JSON list of C-alpha atoms and ligand atoms in Angstrom, two decimals:
[
{"chain": "A", "resi": 1, "resn": "MET", "atom": "CA", "xyz": [0.00, 0.00, 0.00]},
{"chain": "A", "resi": 2, "resn": "SER", "atom": "CA", "xyz": [1.23, 3.46, -0.82]},
{"chain": "A", "resi": 3, "resn": "SER", "atom": "CA", "xyz": [1.85, 5.64, 2.18]},
{"chain": "A", "resi": 4, "resn": "LEU", "atom": "CA", "xyz": [1.79, 8.91, 0.26]},
{"chain": "A", "resi": 5, "resn": "PRO", "atom": "CA", "xyz": [-0.28, 11.47, 2.21]},
{"chain": "A", "resi": 6, "resn": "ALA", "atom": "CA", "xyz": [-2.86, 11.84, -0.57]},
{"chain": "A", "resi": 7, "resn": "ASP", "atom": "CA", "xyz": [-3.40, 8.07, -0.76]},
{"chain": "A", "resi": 8, "resn": "LEU", "atom": "CA", "xyz": [-3.72, 7.81, 3.01]},
{"chain": "A", "resi": 9, "resn": "LEU", "atom": "CA", "xyz": [-6.29, 10.58, 2.96]},
{"chain": "A", "resi": 10, "resn": "ALA", "atom": "CA", "xyz": [-8.62, 8.47, 0.81]},
{"chain": "A", "resi": 11, "resn": "HIS", "atom": "CA", "xyz": [-9.25, 6.17, 3.80]},
{"chain": "A", "resi": 12, "resn": "ALA", "atom": "CA", "xyz": [-10.30, 9.11, 5.95]},
{"chain": "A", "resi": 13, "resn": "VAL", "atom": "CA", "xyz": [-12.45, 10.63, 3.22]},
{"chain": "A", "resi": 14, "resn": "ALA", "atom": "CA", "xyz": [-14.35, 7.35, 2.81]},
{"chain": "A", "resi": 15, "resn": "GLU", "atom": "CA", "xyz": [-15.13, 7.52, 6.54]},
{"chain": "A", "resi": 16, "resn": "ALA", "atom": "CA", "xyz": [-16.22, 11.16, 6.31]},
{"chain": "A", "resi": 17, "resn": "ARG", "atom": "CA", "xyz": [-18.68, 10.24, 3.54]},
{"chain": "A", "resi": 18, "resn": "LYS", "atom": "CA", "xyz": [-19.99, 7.40, 5.71]},
{"chain": "A", "resi": 19, "resn": "GLY", "atom": "CA", "xyz": [-20.59, 9.86, 8.54]},
{"chain": "A", "resi": 20, "resn": "ARG", "atom": "CA", "xyz": [-22.43, 12.22, 6.23]},
{"chain": "A", "resi": 21, "resn": "ASP", "atom": "CA", "xyz": [-24.59, 9.38, 4.89]},
{"chain": "A", "resi": 22, "resn": "GLU", "atom": "CA", "xyz": [-25.50, 8.42, 8.46]},
{"chain": "A", "resi": 23, "resn": "GLY", "atom": "CA", "xyz": [-26.67, 11.98, 9.14]},
{"chain": "A", "resi": 24, "resn": "GLY", "atom": "CA", "xyz": [-23.63, 12.80, 11.22]},
{"chain": "A", "resi": 25, "resn": "VAL", "atom": "CA", "xyz": [-20.75, 15.24, 11.08]},
{"chain": "A", "resi": 26, "resn": "PRO", "atom": "CA", "xyz": [-18.70, 14.43, 7.94]},
{"chain": "A", "resi": 27, "resn": "ILE", "atom": "CA", "xyz": [-15.24, 14.02, 9.43]},
{"chain": "A", "resi": 28, "resn": "GLY", "atom": "CA", "xyz": [-13.22, 10.82, 9.06]},
{"chain": "A", "resi": 29, "resn": "ALA", "atom": "CA", "xyz": [-9.87, 9.50, 10.22]},
{"chain": "A", "resi": 30, "resn": "ALA", "atom": "CA", "xyz": [-7.47, 6.61, 9.76]},
{"chain": "A", "resi": 31, "resn": "LEU", "atom": "CA", "xyz": [-4.59, 5.40, 11.89]},
{"chain": "A", "resi": 32, "resn": "VAL", "atom": "CA", "xyz": [-1.76, 4.09, 9.73]},
{"chain": "A", "resi": 33, "resn": "VAL", "atom": "CA", "xyz": [1.20, 2.13, 11.07]},
{"chain": "A", "resi": 34, "resn": "ASP", "atom": "CA", "xyz": [4.05, 0.94, 8.87]},
{"chain": "A", "resi": 35, "resn": "GLY", "atom": "CA", "xyz": [1.97, 1.64, 5.76]},
{"chain": "A", "resi": 36, "resn": "GLU", "atom": "CA", "xyz": [-1.00, -0.42, 7.02]},
{"chain": "A", "resi": 37, "resn": "VAL", "atom": "CA", "xyz": [-4.35, 1.00, 8.07]},
{"chain": "A", "resi": 38, "resn": "VAL", "atom": "CA", "xyz": [-4.77, -0.19, 11.67]},
{"chain": "A", "resi": 39, "resn": "ALA", "atom": "CA", "xyz": [-8.16, 1.43, 12.20]},
{"chain": "A", "resi": 40, "resn": "VAL", "atom": "CA", "xyz": [-10.56, 3.92, 10.70]},
{"chain": "A", "resi": 41, "resn": "GLY", "atom": "CA", "xyz": [-13.27, 6.00, 12.31]},
{"chain": "A", "resi": 42, "resn": "HIS", "atom": "CA", "xyz": [-15.61, 8.89, 11.79]},
{"chain": "A", "resi": 43, "resn": "ASN", "atom": "CA", "xyz": [-17.33, 11.48, 13.89]},
{"chain": "A", "resi": 44, "resn": "ARG", "atom": "CA", "xyz": [-20.27, 9.72, 15.59]},
{"chain": "A", "resi": 45, "resn": "ARG", "atom": "CA", "xyz": [-21.37, 12.33, 18.11]},
{"chain": "A", "resi": 46, "resn": "VAL", "atom": "CA", "xyz": [-24.86, 12.37, 16.61]},
{"chain": "A", "resi": 47, "resn": "GLN", "atom": "CA", "xyz": [-25.12, 8.65, 15.91]},
{"chain": "A", "resi": 48, "resn": "LEU", "atom": "CA", "xyz": [-24.00, 7.58, 19.42]},
{"chain": "A", "resi": 49, "resn": "LYS", "atom": "CA", "xyz": [-25.17, 10.70, 21.31]},
{"chain": "A", "resi": 50, "resn": "SER", "atom": "CA", "xyz": [-21.52, 10.91, 22.30]},
{"chain": "A", "resi": 51, "resn": "ALA", "atom": "CA", "xyz": [-19.57, 13.87, 23.65]},
{"chain": "A", "resi": 52, "resn": "ILE", "atom": "CA", "xyz": [-16.21, 12.58, 22.54]},
{"chain": "A", "resi": 53, "resn": "ARG", "atom": "CA", "xyz": [-16.52, 10.53, 19.35]},
{"chain": "A", "resi": 54, "resn": "HIS", "atom": "CA", "xyz": [-14.82, 12.86, 16.90]},
{"chain": "A", "resi": 55, "resn": "GLY", "atom": "CA", "xyz": [-13.26, 11.35, 13.78]},
{"chain": "A", "resi": 56, "resn": "GLU", "atom": "CA", "xyz": [-9.84, 10.98, 15.39]},
{"chain": "A", "resi": 57, "resn": "THR", "atom": "CA", "xyz": [-11.04, 9.78, 18.79]},
{"chain": "A", "resi": 58, "resn": "ASP", "atom": "CA", "xyz": [-13.45, 7.30, 17.18]},
{"chain": "A", "resi": 59, "resn": "CYS", "atom": "CA", "xyz": [-10.53, 5.98, 15.13]},
{"chain": "A", "resi": 60, "resn": "LEU", "atom": "CA", "xyz": [-8.29, 5.68, 18.21]},
{"chain": "A", "resi": 61, "resn": "GLU", "atom": "CA", "xyz": [-11.06, 3.87, 20.08]},
{"chain": "A", "resi": 62, "resn": "ASN", "atom": "CA", "xyz": [-11.64, 1.51, 17.16]},
{"chain": "A", "resi": 63, "resn": "ALA", "atom": "CA", "xyz": [-7.90, 0.75, 17.13]},
{"chain": "A", "resi": 64, "resn": "GLY", "atom": "CA", "xyz": [-8.21, -0.31, 20.77]},
{"chain": "A", "resi": 65, "resn": "ARG", "atom": "CA", "xyz": [-5.48, -0.37, 23.34]},
{"chain": "A", "resi": 66, "resn": "LEU", "atom": "CA", "xyz": [-2.06, -0.18, 21.70]},
{"chain": "A", "resi": 67, "resn": "PRO", "atom": "CA", "xyz": [1.46, -0.06, 23.13]},
{"chain": "A", "resi": 68, "resn": "ALA", "atom": "CA", "xyz": [3.42, 3.19, 22.96]},
{"chain": "A", "resi": 69, "resn": "SER", "atom": "CA", "xyz": [5.82, 1.57, 20.49]},
{"chain": "A", "resi": 70, "resn": "VAL", "atom": "CA", "xyz": [2.98, 1.29, 17.94]},
{"chain": "A", "resi": 71, "resn": "TYR", "atom": "CA", "xyz": [1.77, 4.87, 18.37]},
{"chain": "A", "resi": 72, "resn": "ALA", "atom": "CA", "xyz": [5.39, 5.95, 17.94]},
{"chain": "A", "resi": 73, "resn": "ARG", "atom": "CA", "xyz": [5.28, 4.60, 14.35]},
{"chain": "A", "resi": 74, "resn": "ALA", "atom": "CA", "xyz": [1.78, 5.84, 13.55]},
{"chain": "A", "resi": 75, "resn": "THR", "atom": "CA", "xyz": [0.32, 8.50, 11.33]},
{"chain": "A", "resi": 76, "resn": "MET", "atom": "CA", "xyz": [-3.06, 10.01, 12.19]},
{"chain": "A", "resi": 77, "resn": "VAL", "atom": "CA", "xyz": [-4.87, 10.88, 8.98]},
{"chain": "A", "resi": 78, "resn": "THR", "atom": "CA", "xyz": [-7.89, 13.13, 9.34]},
{"chain": "A", "resi": 79, "resn": "THR", "atom": "CA", "xyz": [-10.11, 14.99, 6.91]},
{"chain": "A", "resi": 80, "resn": "LEU", "atom": "CA", "xyz": [-10.21, 18.14, 9.05]},
{"chain": "A", "resi": 81, "resn": "SER", "atom": "CA", "xyz": [-7.75, 20.07, 11.20]},
{"chain": "A", "resi": 82, "resn": "PRO", "atom": "CA", "xyz": [-7.93, 18.37, 14.63]},
{"chain": "A", "resi": 83, "resn": "CYS", "atom": "CA", "xyz": [-9.75, 20.16, 17.45]},
{"chain": "A", "resi": 84, "resn": "ASP", "atom": "CA", "xyz": [-8.19, 20.70, 20.87]},
{"chain": "A", "resi": 85, "resn": "MET", "atom": "CA", "xyz": [-9.51, 17.36, 22.17]},
{"chain": "A", "resi": 86, "resn": "CYS", "atom": "CA", "xyz": [-8.12, 15.37, 19.26]},
{"chain": "A", "resi": 87, "resn": "THR", "atom": "CA", "xyz": [-4.88, 17.35, 19.30]},
{"chain": "A", "resi": 88, "resn": "GLY", "atom": "CA", "xyz": [-4.58, 16.35, 22.96]},
{"chain": "A", "resi": 89, "resn": "ALA", "atom": "CA", "xyz": [-5.11, 12.67, 22.15]},
{"chain": "A", "resi": 90, "resn": "ILE", "atom": "CA", "xyz": [-2.44, 12.82, 19.42]},
{"chain": "A", "resi": 91, "resn": "LEU", "atom": "CA", "xyz": [0.00, 14.45, 21.85]},
{"chain": "A", "resi": 92, "resn": "LEU", "atom": "CA", "xyz": [-0.88, 12.08, 24.71]},
{"chain": "A", "resi": 93, "resn": "TYR", "atom": "CA", "xyz": [-0.06, 9.01, 22.62]},
{"chain": "A", "resi": 94, "resn": "LYS", "atom": "CA", "xyz": [2.93, 10.72, 20.98]},
{"chain": "A", "resi": 95, "resn": "ILE", "atom": "CA", "xyz": [1.76, 10.07, 17.44]},
{"chain": "A", "resi": 96, "resn": "PRO", "atom": "CA", "xyz": [4.56, 11.65, 15.41]},
{"chain": "A", "resi": 97, "resn": "ARG", "atom": "CA", "xyz": [2.77, 12.43, 12.12]},
{"chain": "A", "resi": 98, "resn": "VAL", "atom": "CA", "xyz": [-0.57, 13.95, 11.22]},
{"chain": "A", "resi": 99, "resn": "VAL", "atom": "CA", "xyz": [-1.99, 14.27, 7.70]},
{"chain": "A", "resi": 100, "resn": "ILE", "atom": "CA", "xyz": [-4.87, 16.76, 7.45]},
{"chain": "A", "resi": 101, "resn": "GLY", "atom": "CA", "xyz": [-7.32, 17.00, 4.55]},
{"chain": "A", "resi": 102, "resn": "GLU", "atom": "CA", "xyz": [-8.10, 20.66, 5.05]},
{"chain": "A", "resi": 103, "resn": "ASN", "atom": "CA", "xyz": [-7.97, 23.52, 7.53]},
{"chain": "A", "resi": 104, "resn": "ARG", "atom": "CA", "xyz": [-10.02, 26.18, 5.75]},
{"chain": "A", "resi": 105, "resn": "THR", "atom": "CA", "xyz": [-13.38, 25.47, 7.38]},
{"chain": "A", "resi": 106, "resn": "PHE", "atom": "CA", "xyz": [-11.81, 24.93, 10.83]},
{"chain": "A", "resi": 107, "resn": "TYR", "atom": "CA", "xyz": [-8.31, 25.56, 12.14]},
{"chain": "A", "resi": 108, "resn": "GLY", "atom": "CA", "xyz": [-7.58, 23.37, 15.15]},
{"chain": "A", "resi": 109, "resn": "GLY", "atom": "CA", "xyz": [-4.47, 22.59, 17.16]},
{"chain": "A", "resi": 110, "resn": "GLU", "atom": "CA", "xyz": [-1.93, 22.44, 14.35]},
{"chain": "A", "resi": 111, "resn": "ASP", "atom": "CA", "xyz": [0.33, 25.10, 15.83]},
{"chain": "A", "resi": 112, "resn": "LEU", "atom": "CA", "xyz": [0.49, 23.22, 19.13]},
{"chain": "A", "resi": 113, "resn": "LEU", "atom": "CA", "xyz": [1.19, 19.94, 17.31]},
{"chain": "A", "resi": 114, "resn": "ARG", "atom": "CA", "xyz": [4.07, 21.54, 15.40]},
{"chain": "A", "resi": 115, "resn": "ALA", "atom": "CA", "xyz": [5.40, 23.22, 18.54]},
{"chain": "A", "resi": 116, "resn": "ARG", "atom": "CA", "xyz": [5.52, 19.77, 20.16]},
{"chain": "A", "resi": 117, "resn": "GLY", "atom": "CA", "xyz": [7.47, 18.31, 17.26]},
{"chain": "A", "resi": 118, "resn": "VAL", "atom": "CA", "xyz": [4.67, 16.58, 15.35]},
{"chain": "A", "resi": 119, "resn": "ASP", "atom": "CA", "xyz": [5.12, 16.44, 11.57]},
{"chain": "A", "resi": 120, "resn": "VAL", "atom": "CA", "xyz": [1.93, 18.04, 10.17]},
{"chain": "A", "resi": 121, "resn": "THR", "atom": "CA", "xyz": [0.96, 17.89, 6.48]},
{"chain": "A", "resi": 122, "resn": "VAL", "atom": "CA", "xyz": [-2.07, 19.81, 5.21]},
{"chain": "A", "resi": 123, "resn": "LEU", "atom": "CA", "xyz": [-3.33, 18.68, 1.79]},
{"chain": "A", "resi": 124, "resn": "ASP", "atom": "CA", "xyz": [-5.99, 21.36, 1.15]},
{"chain": "A", "resi": 125, "resn": "ASP", "atom": "CA", "xyz": [-8.18, 18.67, -0.40]},
{"chain": "A", "resi": 126, "resn": "ALA", "atom": "CA", "xyz": [-11.17, 19.88, -2.42]},
{"chain": "A", "resi": 127, "resn": "GLU", "atom": "CA", "xyz": [-13.52, 17.05, -1.40]},
{"chain": "A", "resi": 128, "resn": "CYS", "atom": "CA", "xyz": [-12.77, 17.53, 2.31]},
{"chain": "A", "resi": 129, "resn": "ILE", "atom": "CA", "xyz": [-13.53, 21.24, 1.96]},
{"chain": "A", "resi": 130, "resn": "ALA", "atom": "CA", "xyz": [-16.78, 20.54, 0.06]},
{"chain": "A", "resi": 131, "resn": "LEU", "atom": "CA", "xyz": [-17.94, 17.98, 2.64]},
{"chain": "A", "resi": 132, "resn": "MET", "atom": "CA", "xyz": [-17.54, 20.50, 5.46]},
{"chain": "A", "resi": 133, "resn": "GLU", "atom": "CA", "xyz": [-18.89, 23.51, 3.56]},
{"chain": "A", "resi": 134, "resn": "ASP", "atom": "CA", "xyz": [-22.03, 21.61, 2.63]},
{"chain": "A", "resi": 135, "resn": "PHE", "atom": "CA", "xyz": [-22.44, 20.36, 6.18]},
{"chain": "A", "resi": 136, "resn": "ILE", "atom": "CA", "xyz": [-21.88, 23.74, 7.85]},
{"chain": "A", "resi": 137, "resn": "ALA", "atom": "CA", "xyz": [-24.36, 25.38, 5.47]},
{"chain": "A", "resi": 138, "resn": "ARG", "atom": "CA", "xyz": [-27.00, 22.75, 6.34]},
{"chain": "A", "resi": 139, "resn": "GLU", "atom": "CA", "xyz": [-26.28, 22.20, 10.04]},
{"chain": "A", "resi": 140, "resn": "ARG", "atom": "CA", "xyz": [-24.73, 25.29, 11.58]},
{"chain": "A", "resi": 141, "resn": "GLY", "atom": "CA", "xyz": [-26.06, 24.51, 15.05]},
{"chain": "A", "resi": 142, "resn": "LEU", "atom": "CA", "xyz": [-24.78, 20.95, 15.03]},
{"chain": "A", "resi": 143, "resn": "TRP", "atom": "CA", "xyz": [-21.39, 22.10, 13.83]},
{"chain": "A", "resi": 144, "resn": "ASN", "atom": "CA", "xyz": [-21.12, 24.75, 16.55]},
{"chain": "A", "resi": 145, "resn": "GLU", "atom": "CA", "xyz": [-21.93, 22.04, 19.10]},
{"chain": "A", "resi": 146, "resn": "ASP", "atom": "CA", "xyz": [-19.10, 19.91, 17.69]},
{"chain": "A", "resi": 147, "resn": "ILE", "atom": "CA", "xyz": [-16.50, 22.62, 18.25]},
{"chain": "A", "resi": 148, "resn": "GLY", "atom": "CA", "xyz": [-17.82, 23.84, 21.58]},
{"chain": "A", "resi": 149, "resn": "GLN", "atom": "CA", "xyz": [-19.32, 27.08, 20.30]},
{"chain": "A", "resi": 150, "resn": "PRO", "atom": "CA", "xyz": [-22.59, 28.60, 21.55]},
{"chain": "B", "resi": 1, "resn": "ZN", "atom": "ZN1", "xyz": [-11.80, 16.54, 17.55]}
]
């Protein structure tokens, strides 16, 4: 499997589409270790009535309990710039690389990730942008809830 950032992003985008089709927030993620997708996930706050199932945290939970040596070789791939909660999870588990689909519709903790030595790649992907723009236009209230805004 190719581990080019754009190819990795396809796994996260497929999850984001799944979330949209379920009526949820269209954000997806994949955890890749040594070129293999270990787990995928998507934002399921609506579907599970969850406070914490963002794309990245859902993916980490789906991956299950992993030793630090695995996280140390991992890349977190996410369709959208990670929020403070997901940034914290990435830092906690010392995941060294993050690939982000886009950061135009939301700019999360990228500066903190970089300051802590995480390798951050932003792809500015047109489909990721379109998924979020469509969603925000339709569901402004739900989106504000997702990012802790009144
Ligand atoms: Zn998040």
